[in-house]
Coordinates of C-alpha atoms in Angstrom, one line a residue:
X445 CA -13.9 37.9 -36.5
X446 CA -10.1 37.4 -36.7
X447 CA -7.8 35.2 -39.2
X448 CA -5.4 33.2 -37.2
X449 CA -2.1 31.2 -38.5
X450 CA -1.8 28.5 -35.9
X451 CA 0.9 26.4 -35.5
X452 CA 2.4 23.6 -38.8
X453 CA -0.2 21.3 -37.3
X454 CA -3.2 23.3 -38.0
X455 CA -4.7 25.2 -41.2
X456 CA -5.8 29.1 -40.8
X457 CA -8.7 29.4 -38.9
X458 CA -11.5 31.8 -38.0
X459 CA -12.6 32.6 -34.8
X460 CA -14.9 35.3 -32.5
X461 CA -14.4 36.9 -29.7
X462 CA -16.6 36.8 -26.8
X463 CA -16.7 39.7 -24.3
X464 CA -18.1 37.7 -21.7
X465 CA -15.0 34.1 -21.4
X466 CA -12.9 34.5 -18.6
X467 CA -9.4 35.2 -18.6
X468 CA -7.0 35.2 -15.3
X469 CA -4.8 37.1 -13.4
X470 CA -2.6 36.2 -11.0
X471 CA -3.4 36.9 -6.9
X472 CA -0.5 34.9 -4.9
X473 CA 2.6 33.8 -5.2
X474 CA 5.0 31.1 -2.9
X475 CA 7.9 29.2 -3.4
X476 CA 6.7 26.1 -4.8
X477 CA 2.8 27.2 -6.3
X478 CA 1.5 30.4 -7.8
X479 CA -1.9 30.3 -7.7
X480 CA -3.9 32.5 -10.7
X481 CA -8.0 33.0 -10.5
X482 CA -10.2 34.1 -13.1
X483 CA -11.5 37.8 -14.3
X484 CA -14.2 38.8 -17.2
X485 CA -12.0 40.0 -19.7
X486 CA -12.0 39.4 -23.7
X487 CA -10.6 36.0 -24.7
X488 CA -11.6 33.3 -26.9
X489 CA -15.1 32.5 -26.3
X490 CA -15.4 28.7 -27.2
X491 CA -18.3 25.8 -26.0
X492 CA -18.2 22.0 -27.2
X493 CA -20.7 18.7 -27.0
X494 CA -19.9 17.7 -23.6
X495 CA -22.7 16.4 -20.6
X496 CA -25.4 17.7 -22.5
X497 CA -23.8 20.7 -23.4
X498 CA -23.9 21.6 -27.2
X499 CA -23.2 24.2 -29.3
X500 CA -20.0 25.4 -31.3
X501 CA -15.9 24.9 -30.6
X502 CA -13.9 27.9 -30.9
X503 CA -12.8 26.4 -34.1
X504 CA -11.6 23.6 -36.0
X505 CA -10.0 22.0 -39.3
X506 CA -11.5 21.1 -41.8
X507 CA -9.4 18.7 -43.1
X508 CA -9.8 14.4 -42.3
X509 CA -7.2 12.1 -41.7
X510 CA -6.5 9.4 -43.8
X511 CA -6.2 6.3 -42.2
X512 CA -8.8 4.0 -41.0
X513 CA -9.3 0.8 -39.0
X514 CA -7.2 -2.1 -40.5
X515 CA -9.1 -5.6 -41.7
X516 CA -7.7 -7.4 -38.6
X517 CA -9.0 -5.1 -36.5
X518 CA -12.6 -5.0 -37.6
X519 CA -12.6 -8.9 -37.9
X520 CA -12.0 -9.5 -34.1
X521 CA -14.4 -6.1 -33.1
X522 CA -17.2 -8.1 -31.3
X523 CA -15.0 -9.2 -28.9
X524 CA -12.6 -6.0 -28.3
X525 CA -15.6 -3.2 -29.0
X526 CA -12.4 -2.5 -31.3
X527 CA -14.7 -1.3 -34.6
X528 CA -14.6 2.1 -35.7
X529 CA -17.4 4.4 -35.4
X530 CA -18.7 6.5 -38.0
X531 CA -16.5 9.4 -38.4
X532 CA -15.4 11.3 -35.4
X533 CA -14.7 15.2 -35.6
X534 CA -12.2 16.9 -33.6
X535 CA -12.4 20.8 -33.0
X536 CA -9.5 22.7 -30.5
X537 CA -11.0 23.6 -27.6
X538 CA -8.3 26.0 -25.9
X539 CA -4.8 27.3 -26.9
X540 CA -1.6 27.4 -24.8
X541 CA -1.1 30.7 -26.0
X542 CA -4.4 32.3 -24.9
X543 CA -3.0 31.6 -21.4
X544 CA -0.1 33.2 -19.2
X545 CA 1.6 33.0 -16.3
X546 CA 4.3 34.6 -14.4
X547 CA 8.1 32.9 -13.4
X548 CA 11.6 33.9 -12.9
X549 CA 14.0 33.2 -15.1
X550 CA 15.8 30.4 -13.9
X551 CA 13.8 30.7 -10.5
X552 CA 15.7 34.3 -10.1
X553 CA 15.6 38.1 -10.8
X554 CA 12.7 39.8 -11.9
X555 CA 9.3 38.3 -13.1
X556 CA 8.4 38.0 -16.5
X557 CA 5.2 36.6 -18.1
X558 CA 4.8 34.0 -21.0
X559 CA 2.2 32.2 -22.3
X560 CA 1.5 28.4 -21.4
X561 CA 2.9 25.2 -23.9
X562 CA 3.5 21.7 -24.0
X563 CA 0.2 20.5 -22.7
X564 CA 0.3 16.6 -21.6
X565 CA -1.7 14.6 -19.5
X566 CA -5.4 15.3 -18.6
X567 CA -7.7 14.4 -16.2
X568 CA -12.0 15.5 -15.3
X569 CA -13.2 15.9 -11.8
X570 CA -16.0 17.2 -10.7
X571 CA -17.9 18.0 -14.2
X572 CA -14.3 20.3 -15.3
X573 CA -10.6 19.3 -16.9
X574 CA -7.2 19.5 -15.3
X575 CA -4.4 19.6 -17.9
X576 CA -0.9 19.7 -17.2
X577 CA 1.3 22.5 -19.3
X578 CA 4.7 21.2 -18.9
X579 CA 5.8 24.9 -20.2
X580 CA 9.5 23.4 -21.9
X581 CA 11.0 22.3 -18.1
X582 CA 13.0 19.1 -18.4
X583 CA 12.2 15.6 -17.1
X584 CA 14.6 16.0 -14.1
X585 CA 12.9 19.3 -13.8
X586 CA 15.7 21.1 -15.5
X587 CA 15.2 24.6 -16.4
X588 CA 13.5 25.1 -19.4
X589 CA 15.3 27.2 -22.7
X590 CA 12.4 29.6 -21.5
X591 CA 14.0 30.5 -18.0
X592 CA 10.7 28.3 -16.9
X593 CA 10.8 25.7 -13.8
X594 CA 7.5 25.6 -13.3
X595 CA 4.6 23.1 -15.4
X596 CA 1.4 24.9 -14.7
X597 CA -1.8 23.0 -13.9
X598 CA -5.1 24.4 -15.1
X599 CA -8.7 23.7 -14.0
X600 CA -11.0 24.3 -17.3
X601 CA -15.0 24.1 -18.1
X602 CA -15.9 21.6 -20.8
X603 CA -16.6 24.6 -22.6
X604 CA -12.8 26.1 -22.4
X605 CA -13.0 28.7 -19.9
X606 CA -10.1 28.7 -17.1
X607 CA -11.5 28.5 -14.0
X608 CA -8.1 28.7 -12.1
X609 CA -4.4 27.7 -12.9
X610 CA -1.9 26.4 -10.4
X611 CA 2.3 26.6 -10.9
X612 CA 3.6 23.4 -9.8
X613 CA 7.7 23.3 -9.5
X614 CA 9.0 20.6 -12.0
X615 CA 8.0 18.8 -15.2
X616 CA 4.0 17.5 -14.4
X617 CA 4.3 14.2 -16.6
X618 CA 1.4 12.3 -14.8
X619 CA -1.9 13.1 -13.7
X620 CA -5.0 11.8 -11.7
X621 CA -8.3 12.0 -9.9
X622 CA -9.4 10.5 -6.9
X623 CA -13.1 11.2 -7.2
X624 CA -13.9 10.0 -3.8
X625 CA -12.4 13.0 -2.1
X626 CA -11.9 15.4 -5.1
X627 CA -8.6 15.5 -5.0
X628 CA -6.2 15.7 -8.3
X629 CA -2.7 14.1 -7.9
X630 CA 0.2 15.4 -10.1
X631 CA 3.6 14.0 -10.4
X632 CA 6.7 16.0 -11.5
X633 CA 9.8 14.6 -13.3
X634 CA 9.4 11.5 -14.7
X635 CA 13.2 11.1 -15.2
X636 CA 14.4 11.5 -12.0
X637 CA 14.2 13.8 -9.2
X638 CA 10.3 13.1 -8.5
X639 CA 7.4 14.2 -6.5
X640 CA 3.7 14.5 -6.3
X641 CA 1.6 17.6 -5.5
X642 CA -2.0 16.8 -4.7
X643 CA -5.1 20.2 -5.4
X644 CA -8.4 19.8 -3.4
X645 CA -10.6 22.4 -2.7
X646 CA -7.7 24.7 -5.0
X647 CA -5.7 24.1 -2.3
X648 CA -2.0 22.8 -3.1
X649 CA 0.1 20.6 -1.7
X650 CA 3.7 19.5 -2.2
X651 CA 4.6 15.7 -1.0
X652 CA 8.2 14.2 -1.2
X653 CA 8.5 10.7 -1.6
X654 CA 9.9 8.2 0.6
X655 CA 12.4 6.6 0.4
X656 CA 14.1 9.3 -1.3
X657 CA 16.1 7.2 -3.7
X658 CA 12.8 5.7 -5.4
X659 CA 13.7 1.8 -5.7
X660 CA 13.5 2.1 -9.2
X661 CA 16.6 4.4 -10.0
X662 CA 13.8 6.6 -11.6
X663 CA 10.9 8.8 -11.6
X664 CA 7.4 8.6 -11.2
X665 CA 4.9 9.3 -13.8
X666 CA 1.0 8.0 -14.3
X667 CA -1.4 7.9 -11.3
X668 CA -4.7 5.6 -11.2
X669 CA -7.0 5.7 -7.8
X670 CA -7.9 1.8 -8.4
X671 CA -9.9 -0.1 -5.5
X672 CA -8.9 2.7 -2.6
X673 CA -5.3 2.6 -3.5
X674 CA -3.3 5.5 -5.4
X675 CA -1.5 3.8 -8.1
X676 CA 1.6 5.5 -9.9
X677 CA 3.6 4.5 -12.5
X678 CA 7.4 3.9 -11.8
X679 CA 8.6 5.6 -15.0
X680 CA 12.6 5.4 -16.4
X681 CA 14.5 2.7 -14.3
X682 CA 17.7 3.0 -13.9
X683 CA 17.7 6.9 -14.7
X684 CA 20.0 7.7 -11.8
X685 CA 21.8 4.0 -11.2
X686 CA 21.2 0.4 -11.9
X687 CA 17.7 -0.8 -11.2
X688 CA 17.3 -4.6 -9.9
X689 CA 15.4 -6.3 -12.5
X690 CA 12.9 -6.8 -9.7
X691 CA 12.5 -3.1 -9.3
X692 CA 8.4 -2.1 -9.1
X693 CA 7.3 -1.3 -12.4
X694 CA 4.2 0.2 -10.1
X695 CA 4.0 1.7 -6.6
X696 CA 1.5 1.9 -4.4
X697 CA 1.3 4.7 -2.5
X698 CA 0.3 6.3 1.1
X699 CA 0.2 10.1 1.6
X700 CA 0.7 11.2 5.0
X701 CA -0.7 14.9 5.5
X702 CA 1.3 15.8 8.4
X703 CA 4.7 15.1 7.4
X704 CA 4.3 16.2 3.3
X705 CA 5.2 13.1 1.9
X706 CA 4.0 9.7 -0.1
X707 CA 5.5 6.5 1.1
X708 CA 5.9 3.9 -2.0
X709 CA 5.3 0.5 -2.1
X710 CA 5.8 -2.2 -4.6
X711 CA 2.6 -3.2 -6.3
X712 CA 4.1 -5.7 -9.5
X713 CA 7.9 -5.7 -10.4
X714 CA 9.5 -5.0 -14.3
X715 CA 9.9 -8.7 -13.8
X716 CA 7.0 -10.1 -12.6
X717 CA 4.8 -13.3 -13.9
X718 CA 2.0 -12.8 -16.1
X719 CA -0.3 -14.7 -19.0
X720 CA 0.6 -14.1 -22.0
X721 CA -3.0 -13.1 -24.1
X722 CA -1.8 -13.0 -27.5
X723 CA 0.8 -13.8 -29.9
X724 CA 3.1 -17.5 -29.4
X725 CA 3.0 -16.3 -25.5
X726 CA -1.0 -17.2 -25.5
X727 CA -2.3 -19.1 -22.7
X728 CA 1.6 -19.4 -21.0
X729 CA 3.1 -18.2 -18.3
X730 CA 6.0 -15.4 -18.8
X731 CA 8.6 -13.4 -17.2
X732 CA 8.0 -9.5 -17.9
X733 CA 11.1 -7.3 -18.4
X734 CA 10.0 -3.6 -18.5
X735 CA 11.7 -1.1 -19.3
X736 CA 9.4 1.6 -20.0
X737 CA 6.0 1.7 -17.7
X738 CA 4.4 5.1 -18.8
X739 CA 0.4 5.3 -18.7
X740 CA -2.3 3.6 -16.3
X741 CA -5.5 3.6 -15.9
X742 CA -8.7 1.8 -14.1
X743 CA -10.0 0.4 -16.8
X744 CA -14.2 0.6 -16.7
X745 CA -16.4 -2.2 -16.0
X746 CA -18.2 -2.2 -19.3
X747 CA -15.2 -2.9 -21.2
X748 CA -15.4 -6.8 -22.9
X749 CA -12.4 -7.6 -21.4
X750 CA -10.1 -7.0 -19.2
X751 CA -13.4 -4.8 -17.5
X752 CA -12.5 -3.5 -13.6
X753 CA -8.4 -4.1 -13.8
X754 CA -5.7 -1.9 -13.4
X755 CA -3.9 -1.6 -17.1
X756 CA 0.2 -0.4 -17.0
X757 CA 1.2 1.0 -20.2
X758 CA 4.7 -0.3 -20.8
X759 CA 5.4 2.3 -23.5
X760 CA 8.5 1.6 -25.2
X761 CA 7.9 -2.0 -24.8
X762 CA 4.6 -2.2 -26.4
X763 CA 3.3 -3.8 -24.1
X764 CA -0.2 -3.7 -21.7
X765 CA -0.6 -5.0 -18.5
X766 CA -3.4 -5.9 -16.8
X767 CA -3.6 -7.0 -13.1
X768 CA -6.5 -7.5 -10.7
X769 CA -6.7 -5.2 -7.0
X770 CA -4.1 -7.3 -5.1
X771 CA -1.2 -6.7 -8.1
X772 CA -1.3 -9.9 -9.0
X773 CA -3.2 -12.4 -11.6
X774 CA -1.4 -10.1 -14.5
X775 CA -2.1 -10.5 -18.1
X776 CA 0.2 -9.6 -20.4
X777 CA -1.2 -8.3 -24.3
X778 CA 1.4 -7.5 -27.0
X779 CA 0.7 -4.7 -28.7
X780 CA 1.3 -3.8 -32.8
X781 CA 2.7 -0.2 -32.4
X782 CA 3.7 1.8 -29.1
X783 CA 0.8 3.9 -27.7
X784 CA 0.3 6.7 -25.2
X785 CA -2.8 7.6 -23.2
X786 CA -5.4 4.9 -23.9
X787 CA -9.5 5.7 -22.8
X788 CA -12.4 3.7 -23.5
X789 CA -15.6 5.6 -24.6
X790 CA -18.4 4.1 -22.2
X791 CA -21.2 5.5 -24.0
X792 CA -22.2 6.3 -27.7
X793 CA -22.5 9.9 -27.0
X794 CA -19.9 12.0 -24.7
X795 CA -16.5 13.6 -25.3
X796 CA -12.8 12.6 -25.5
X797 CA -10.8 15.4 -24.3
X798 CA -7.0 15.1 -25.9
X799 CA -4.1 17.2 -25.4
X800 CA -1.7 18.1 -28.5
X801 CA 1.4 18.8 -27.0
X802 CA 2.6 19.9 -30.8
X803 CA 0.4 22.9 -31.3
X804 CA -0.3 23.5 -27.6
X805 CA -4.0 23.2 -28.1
X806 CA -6.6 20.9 -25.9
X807 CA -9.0 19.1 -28.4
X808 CA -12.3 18.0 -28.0
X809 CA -13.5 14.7 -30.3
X810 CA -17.2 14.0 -30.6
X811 CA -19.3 10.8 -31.6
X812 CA -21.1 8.8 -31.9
X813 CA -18.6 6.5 -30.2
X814 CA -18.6 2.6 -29.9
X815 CA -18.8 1.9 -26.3
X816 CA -16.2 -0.2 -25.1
X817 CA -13.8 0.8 -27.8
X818 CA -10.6 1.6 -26.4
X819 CA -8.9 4.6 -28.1
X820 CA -5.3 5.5 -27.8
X821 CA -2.9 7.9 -28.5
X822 CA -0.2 6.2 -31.2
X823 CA 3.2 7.2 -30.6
X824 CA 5.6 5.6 -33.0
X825 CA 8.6 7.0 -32.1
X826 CA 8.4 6.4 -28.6
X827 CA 9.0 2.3 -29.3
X828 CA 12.1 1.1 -28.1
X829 CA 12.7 -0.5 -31.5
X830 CA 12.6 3.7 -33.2
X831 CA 15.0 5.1 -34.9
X832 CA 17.0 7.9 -33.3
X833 CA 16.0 10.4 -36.2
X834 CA 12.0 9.2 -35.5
X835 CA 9.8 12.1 -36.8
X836 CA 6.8 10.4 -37.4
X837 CA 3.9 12.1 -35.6
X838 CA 1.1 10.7 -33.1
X839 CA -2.1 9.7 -34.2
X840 CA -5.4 9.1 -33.0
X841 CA -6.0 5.1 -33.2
X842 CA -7.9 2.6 -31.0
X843 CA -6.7 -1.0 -29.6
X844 CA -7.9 -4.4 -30.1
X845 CA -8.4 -5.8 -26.9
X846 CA -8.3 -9.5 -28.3
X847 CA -5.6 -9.6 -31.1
X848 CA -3.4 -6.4 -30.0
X849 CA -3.6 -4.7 -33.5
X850 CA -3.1 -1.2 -33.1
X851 CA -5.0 1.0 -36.0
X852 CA -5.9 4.6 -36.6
X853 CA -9.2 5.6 -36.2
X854 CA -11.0 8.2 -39.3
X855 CA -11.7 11.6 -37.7
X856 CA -11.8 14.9 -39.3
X857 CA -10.2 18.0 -38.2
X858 CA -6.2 18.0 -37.5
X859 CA -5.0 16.6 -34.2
X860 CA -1.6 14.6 -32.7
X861 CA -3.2 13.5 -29.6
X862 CA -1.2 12.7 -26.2
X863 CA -2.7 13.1 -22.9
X864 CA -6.4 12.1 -23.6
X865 CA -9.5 11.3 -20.8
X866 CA -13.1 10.3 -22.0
X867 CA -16.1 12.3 -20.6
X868 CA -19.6 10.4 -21.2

């Protein structure tokens, strides 16, 4: 048994080691991906509630958060699935720093090893999680205070063991899964300076896009296999020069194997037409401008509304949109607060897997969950309308699909969520 001090975000904990969880070690090395495989070894031994797994997390807080669903929230629930459940309990699954890898210091000299941080977006895939560490590189893919360039992508168990880790070149901000040929796609740089590295069969590789000079002066972040088309958010216009006000808010985009790189197409424009849902914009027709499309996501088809779209998160602009397959028919929702990752729980029982980028820790949250609820990561800071000196922290909250209210959601354990998938 061992007394551990995490990190501002989390109280002491205890935990046990288990002689038999896997740890890795790495086997090959290239320009572009090192590629690490697992070992027995003595690590963190660590299981959760997940598809019909049960038993303990590694550990957990015991401490509850304080906030709870607002009135407006719970009045409008039987038509957004919006009410919160009884209380949900969040225990850390993994820790950054129970993981390593190997770079050079500003992509030169000797190798040096360091543990894994900053971990963001997350995606399952064939019963396991893929998490993206974005290890401190910037969103240009500038080298981090570190000597890191290199995000590292890691393939876990619902349990928490690493079954093999992947260094991808650049910042990975977005992430995906195309189920139908089990293949995760992983965009670098979100700023500026973007591409997309696809893993199937643990095999890696790296596409450029084309055109070069993305259409909207940006980067690329979020990626949604909707319908048979690969979906990816086009992040930061007008990061490296003036985007039109037509520019695509999201592309749609063809790999080609044999040359290594990702043609993008428009899909809807920053400016396009939509329905206004909520708000004085209800029932009208109105003229987007985004400046900030972040998230996506194939929203299920046992969501009360907006069931079987594609949803853009417009971050900073607090704004969803919805569309239909062709990119068209959009529906516009205002939302109360800026959000992150959203994921609707399709079944009572199940696990939402969250990332904390804060304490470098992936969390697992159990039920019983209200299907159809859509639960979010709340980022209030990332608004447009936020202060410079922002320092208020994420929190776990759900969405009103009707009304727009954002609230927090009453869990207990500690957790700032920000990547965040839902396993049934």
């Amino acid at each position: 048994m061992c007394r551990v001090q995490s990190s501002s975000c989390h109280r002491p904990f205890t935990y046990v080691l288990n002689s038999d969880a896997p740890c890795v070690t790495e086997i090959d090395y290239n320009q572009s991906v090192k590629t690490f495989s697992l070992r027995t070894a003595t690590r963190l031994g660590v299981t959760v509630v997940a598809a019909g797994l049960a038993a303990t997390a590694g550990c957990s807080s015991s401490s509850s958060s304080s906030s709870s669903s607002s009135p407006s929230a719970s009045a409008s629930a039987s038509s957004s699935a919006s009410a919160a459940p009884t209380t949900l309990t969040v225990k850390q699954l993994i820790f950054g720093d129970t993981i390593k890898h190997s770079f050079q210091h500003n992509g030169t000299g000797a190798t040096t090893t360091g543990r894994l941080s900053q971990p963001d977006d997350i995606v399952a895939l064939g019963g396991n999680l893929y998490v993206g560490f974005q290890n401190g590189v910037g969103s240009q893919g500038e080298v981090a205070p570190s000597g890191n360039l290199d995000s590292t992508l890691v393939e876990l168990t619902p349990a928490g063991s690493v079954v093999k880790q992947w260094d991808l070149k650049g910042k990975i901000d977005g992430m995906g899964a195309d189920s139908a040929t089990g293949t995760v796609i992983a965009t670098v740089n979100e700023d500026s300076k973007s591409s997309l590295y696809t893993v199937s069969s643990g095999i890696v590789t790296h596409y450029t896009y084309t055109p070069s000079s993305l259409p909207n002066q940006g980067g690329t972040d979020a990626v949604s296999v909707d319908n048979g088309k690969t979906l990816i958010s086009a992040s930061a216009p007008g990061t490296s020069g003036k985007a039109p006000a037509s520019a695509p808010a999201v592309f749609a985009v063809t790999l080609n194997a044999g040359t290594m790189t990702a043609s993008v197409a428009p899909f809807f424009a920053d400016n396009a037409t939509a329905t206004g849902v909520n708000g004085s914009d209800a029932g009208k027709k109105v003229t987007l401008a985004l400046t900030d499309p972040d998230s996506n996501l194939a929203v299920p088809s046992s969501s009360p509304k907006f069931g079987g779209d594609f949803m853009l998160n417009s971050q900073g602009d607090e704004q969803l949109i919805f569309s239909d397959a062709s990119g068209k028919n959009l529906q516009v929702l205002k939302i109360s607060n800026s959000v992150d990752d959203i994921t609707w729980a399709t079944s009572a029982s199940g696990t939402l897997y969250t990332t904390d980028s804060s304490a470098d820790t992936v969390d697992a949250i159990t039920g019983p969950f209200t299907p159809g609820t859509a639960y979010t990561a709340v980022t209030p800071c990332n608004a447009n309308s936020a202060p410079s000196t922002c320092t208020t922290p994420n929190t776990f909250g759900m969405i009103d699909l009707t009304t727009g209210a954002v609230s927090n959601v009453t869990i207990t354990g500690a957790v700032t969520p920000k990547g965040m998938v839902f396993v049934p």
